[in-house]
mmCIF file of C-alpha atoms in Angstrom:
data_model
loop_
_atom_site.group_PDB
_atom_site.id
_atom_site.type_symbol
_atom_site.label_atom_id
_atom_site.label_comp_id
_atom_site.label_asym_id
_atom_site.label_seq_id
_atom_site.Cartn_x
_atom_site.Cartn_y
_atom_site.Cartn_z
ATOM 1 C CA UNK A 1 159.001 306.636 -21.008
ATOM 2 C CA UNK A 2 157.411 305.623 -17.786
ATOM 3 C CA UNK A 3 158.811 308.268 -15.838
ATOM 4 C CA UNK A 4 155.366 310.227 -17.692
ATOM 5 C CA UNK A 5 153.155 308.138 -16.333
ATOM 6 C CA UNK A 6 151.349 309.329 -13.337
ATOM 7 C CA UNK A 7 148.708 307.147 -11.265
ATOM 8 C CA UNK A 8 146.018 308.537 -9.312
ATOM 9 C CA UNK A 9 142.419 308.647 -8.073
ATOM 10 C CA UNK A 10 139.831 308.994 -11.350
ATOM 11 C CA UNK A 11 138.843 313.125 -11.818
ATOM 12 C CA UNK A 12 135.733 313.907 -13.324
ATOM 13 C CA UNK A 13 137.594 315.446 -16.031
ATOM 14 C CA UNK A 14 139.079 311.893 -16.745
ATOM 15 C CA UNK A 15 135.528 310.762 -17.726
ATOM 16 C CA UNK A 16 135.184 310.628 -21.544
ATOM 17 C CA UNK A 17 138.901 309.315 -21.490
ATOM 18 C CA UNK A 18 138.233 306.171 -18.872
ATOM 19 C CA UNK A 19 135.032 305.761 -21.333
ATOM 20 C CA UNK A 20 137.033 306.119 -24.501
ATOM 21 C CA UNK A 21 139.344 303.374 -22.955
ATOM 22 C CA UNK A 22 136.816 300.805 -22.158
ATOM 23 C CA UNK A 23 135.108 300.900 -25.239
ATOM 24 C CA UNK A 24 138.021 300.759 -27.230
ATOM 25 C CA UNK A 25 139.286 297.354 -24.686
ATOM 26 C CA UNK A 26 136.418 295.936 -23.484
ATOM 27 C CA UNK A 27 133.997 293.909 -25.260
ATOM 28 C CA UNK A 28 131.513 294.510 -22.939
ATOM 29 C CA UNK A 29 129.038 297.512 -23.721
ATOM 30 C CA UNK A 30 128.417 299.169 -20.428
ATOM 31 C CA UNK A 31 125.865 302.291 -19.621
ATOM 32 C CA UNK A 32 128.271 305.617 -19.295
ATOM 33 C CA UNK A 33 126.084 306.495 -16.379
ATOM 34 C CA UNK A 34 127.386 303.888 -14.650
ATOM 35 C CA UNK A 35 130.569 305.526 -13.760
ATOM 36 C CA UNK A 36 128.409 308.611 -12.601
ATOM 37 C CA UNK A 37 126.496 306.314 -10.495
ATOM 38 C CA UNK A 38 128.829 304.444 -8.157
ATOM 39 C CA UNK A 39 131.873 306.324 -8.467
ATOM 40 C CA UNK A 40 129.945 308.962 -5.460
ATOM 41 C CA UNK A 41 129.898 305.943 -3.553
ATOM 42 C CA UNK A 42 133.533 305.262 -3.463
ATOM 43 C CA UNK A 43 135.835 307.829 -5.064
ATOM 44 C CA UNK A 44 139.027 305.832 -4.386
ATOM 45 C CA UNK A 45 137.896 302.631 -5.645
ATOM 46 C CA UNK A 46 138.106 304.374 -9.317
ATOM 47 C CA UNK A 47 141.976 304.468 -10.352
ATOM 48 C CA UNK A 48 143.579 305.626 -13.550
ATOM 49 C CA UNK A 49 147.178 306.208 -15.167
ATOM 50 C CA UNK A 50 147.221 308.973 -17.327
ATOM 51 C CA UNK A 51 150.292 309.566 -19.864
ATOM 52 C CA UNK A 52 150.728 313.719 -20.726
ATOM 53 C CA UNK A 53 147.187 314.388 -20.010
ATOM 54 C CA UNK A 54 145.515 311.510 -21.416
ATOM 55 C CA UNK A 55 144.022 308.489 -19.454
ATOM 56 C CA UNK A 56 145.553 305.198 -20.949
ATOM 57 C CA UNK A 57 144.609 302.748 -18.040
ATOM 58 C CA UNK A 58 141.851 302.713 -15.220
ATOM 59 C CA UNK A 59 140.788 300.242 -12.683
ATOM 60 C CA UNK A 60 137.133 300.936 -11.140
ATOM 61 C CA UNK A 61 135.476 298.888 -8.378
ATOM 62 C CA UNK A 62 132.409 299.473 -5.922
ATOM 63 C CA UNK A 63 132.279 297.734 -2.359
ATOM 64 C CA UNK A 64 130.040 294.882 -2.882
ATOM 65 C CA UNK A 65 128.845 294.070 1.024
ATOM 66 C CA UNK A 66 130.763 294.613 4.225
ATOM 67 C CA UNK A 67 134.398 293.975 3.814
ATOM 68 C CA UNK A 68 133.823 293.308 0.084
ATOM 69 C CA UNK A 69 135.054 294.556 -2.977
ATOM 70 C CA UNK A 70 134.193 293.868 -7.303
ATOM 71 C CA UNK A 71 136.728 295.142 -9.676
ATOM 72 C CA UNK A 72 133.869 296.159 -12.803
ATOM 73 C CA UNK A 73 136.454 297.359 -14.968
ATOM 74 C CA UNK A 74 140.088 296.578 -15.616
ATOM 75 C CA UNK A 75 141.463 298.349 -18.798
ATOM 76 C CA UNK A 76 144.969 298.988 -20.878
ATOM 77 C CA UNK A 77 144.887 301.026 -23.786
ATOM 78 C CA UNK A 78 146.222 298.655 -26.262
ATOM 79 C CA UNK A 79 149.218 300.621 -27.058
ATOM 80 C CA UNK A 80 150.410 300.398 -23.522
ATOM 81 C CA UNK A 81 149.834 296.618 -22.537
ATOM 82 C CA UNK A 82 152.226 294.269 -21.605
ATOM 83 C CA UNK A 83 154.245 297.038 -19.705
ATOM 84 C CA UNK A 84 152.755 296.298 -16.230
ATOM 85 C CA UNK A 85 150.342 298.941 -15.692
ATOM 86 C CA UNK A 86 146.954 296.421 -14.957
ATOM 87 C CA UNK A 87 149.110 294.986 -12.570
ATOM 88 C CA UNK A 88 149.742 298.293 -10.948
ATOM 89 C CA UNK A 89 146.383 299.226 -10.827
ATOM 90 C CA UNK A 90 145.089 296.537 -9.633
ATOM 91 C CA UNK A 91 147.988 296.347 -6.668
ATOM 92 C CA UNK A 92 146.657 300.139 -5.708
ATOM 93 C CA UNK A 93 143.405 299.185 -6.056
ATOM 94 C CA UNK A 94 144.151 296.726 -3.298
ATOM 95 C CA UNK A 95 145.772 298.994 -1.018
ATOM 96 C CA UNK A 96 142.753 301.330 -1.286
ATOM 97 C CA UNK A 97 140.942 298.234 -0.242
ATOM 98 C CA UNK A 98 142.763 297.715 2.955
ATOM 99 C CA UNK A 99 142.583 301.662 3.718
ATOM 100 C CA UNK A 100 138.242 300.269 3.985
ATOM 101 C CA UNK A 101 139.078 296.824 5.698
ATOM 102 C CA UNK A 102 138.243 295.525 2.818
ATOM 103 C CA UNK A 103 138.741 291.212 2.987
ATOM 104 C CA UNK A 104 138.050 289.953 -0.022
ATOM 105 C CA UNK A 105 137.647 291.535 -4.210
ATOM 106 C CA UNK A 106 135.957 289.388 -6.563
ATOM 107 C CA UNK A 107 135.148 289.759 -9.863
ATOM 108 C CA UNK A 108 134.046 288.029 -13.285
ATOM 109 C CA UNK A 109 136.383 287.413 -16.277
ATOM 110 C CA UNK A 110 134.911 286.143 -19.798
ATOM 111 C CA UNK A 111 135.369 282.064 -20.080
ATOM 112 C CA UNK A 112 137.196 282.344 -23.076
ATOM 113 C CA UNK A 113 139.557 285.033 -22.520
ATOM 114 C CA UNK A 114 142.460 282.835 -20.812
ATOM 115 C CA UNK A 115 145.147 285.542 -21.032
ATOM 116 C CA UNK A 116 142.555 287.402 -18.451
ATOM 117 C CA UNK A 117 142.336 284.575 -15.909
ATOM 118 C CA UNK A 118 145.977 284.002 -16.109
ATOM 119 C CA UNK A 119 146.989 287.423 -15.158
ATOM 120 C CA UNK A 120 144.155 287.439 -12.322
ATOM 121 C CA UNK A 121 145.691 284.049 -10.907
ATOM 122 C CA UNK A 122 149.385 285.977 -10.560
ATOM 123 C CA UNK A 123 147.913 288.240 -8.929
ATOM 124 C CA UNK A 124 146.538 285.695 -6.494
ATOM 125 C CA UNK A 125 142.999 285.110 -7.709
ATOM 126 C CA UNK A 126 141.240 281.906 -7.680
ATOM 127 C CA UNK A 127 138.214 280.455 -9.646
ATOM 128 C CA UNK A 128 135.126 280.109 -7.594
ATOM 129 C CA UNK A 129 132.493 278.851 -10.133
ATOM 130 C CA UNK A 130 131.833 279.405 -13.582
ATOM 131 C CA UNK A 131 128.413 281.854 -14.068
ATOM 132 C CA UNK A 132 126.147 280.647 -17.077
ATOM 133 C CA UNK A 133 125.818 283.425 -19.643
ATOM 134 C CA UNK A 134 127.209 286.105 -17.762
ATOM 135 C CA UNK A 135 128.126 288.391 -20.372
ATOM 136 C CA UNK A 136 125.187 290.325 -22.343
ATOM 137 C CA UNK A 137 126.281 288.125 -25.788
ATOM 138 C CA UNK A 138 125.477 284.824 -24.178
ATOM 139 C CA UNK A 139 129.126 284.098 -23.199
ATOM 140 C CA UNK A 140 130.120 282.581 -19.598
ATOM 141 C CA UNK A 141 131.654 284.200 -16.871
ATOM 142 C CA UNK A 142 134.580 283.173 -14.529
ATOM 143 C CA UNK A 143 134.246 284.252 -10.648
ATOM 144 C CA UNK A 144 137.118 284.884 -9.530
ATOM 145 C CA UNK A 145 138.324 286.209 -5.626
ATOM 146 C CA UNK A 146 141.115 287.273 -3.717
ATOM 147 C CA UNK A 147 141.901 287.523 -0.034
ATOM 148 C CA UNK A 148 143.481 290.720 1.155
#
């Protein structure tokens, strides 16, 4: 029932569930600091939807330079994929961009994961380069970037 969920801006209270999230969906080990780190720096650009209570999708991204943006993280609990939430994260994400001027959001997708670059490209993301072992197990990355 989506009339449960409920987006809004990350809590600190959210944080073991946004970590719980991307461990579970991302293959990617990251440092939990790093949320503690550069969330301060931008508290809107950290987004989540929580179901009852519980935090079952998040979007986080830091400004990069002036009028740039990098999505780090983009995650669905797998339970609740393929029912549109990435794409409304990543929509509100983009509106919190434009609230900074933001122009453009980049941000790297594994080579192999196809089903990741294809839903980045509807949202209107294009390939800039491929980035030679990008990925701390060897594998290459994708840079993507969108115009706002």
């Amino acid at each position: 029932d989506s009339a449960a969920l409920q987006l809004r801006h990350f809590q600190n209270r959210d944080l073991a569930d946004v970590w719980q999230v991307a461990s579970d969906s991302l293959r990617e080990r990251y440092d939990p600091t790093i949320f503690t780190q550069l969330v301060p720096c931008w508290p809107d650009g950290l987004l989540v939807i929580e179901d009852m209570g519980r935090v079952v999708a998040f979007v986080f991204g830091v400004m990069s330079g002036v009028q740039q943006a990098r999505v780090l993280m983009l995650a669905v609990d797998r339970n609740y994929r393929g029912a549109g939430l990435g794409t409304l994260l990543t929509q509100e994400f983009f509106r919190e961009c434009g609230k900074k001027g933001i122009r453009q959001v980049s941000l790297e997708v594994r080579a192999g994961n196809l089903g990741a670059q294809r839903f980045y490209q509807r949202l209107g993301f294009f390939t800039v380069r491929r980035v030679s072992r990008y990925y701390s197990d060897g594998e290459d990355g994708i840079l993507l970037l969108r115009y706002l």
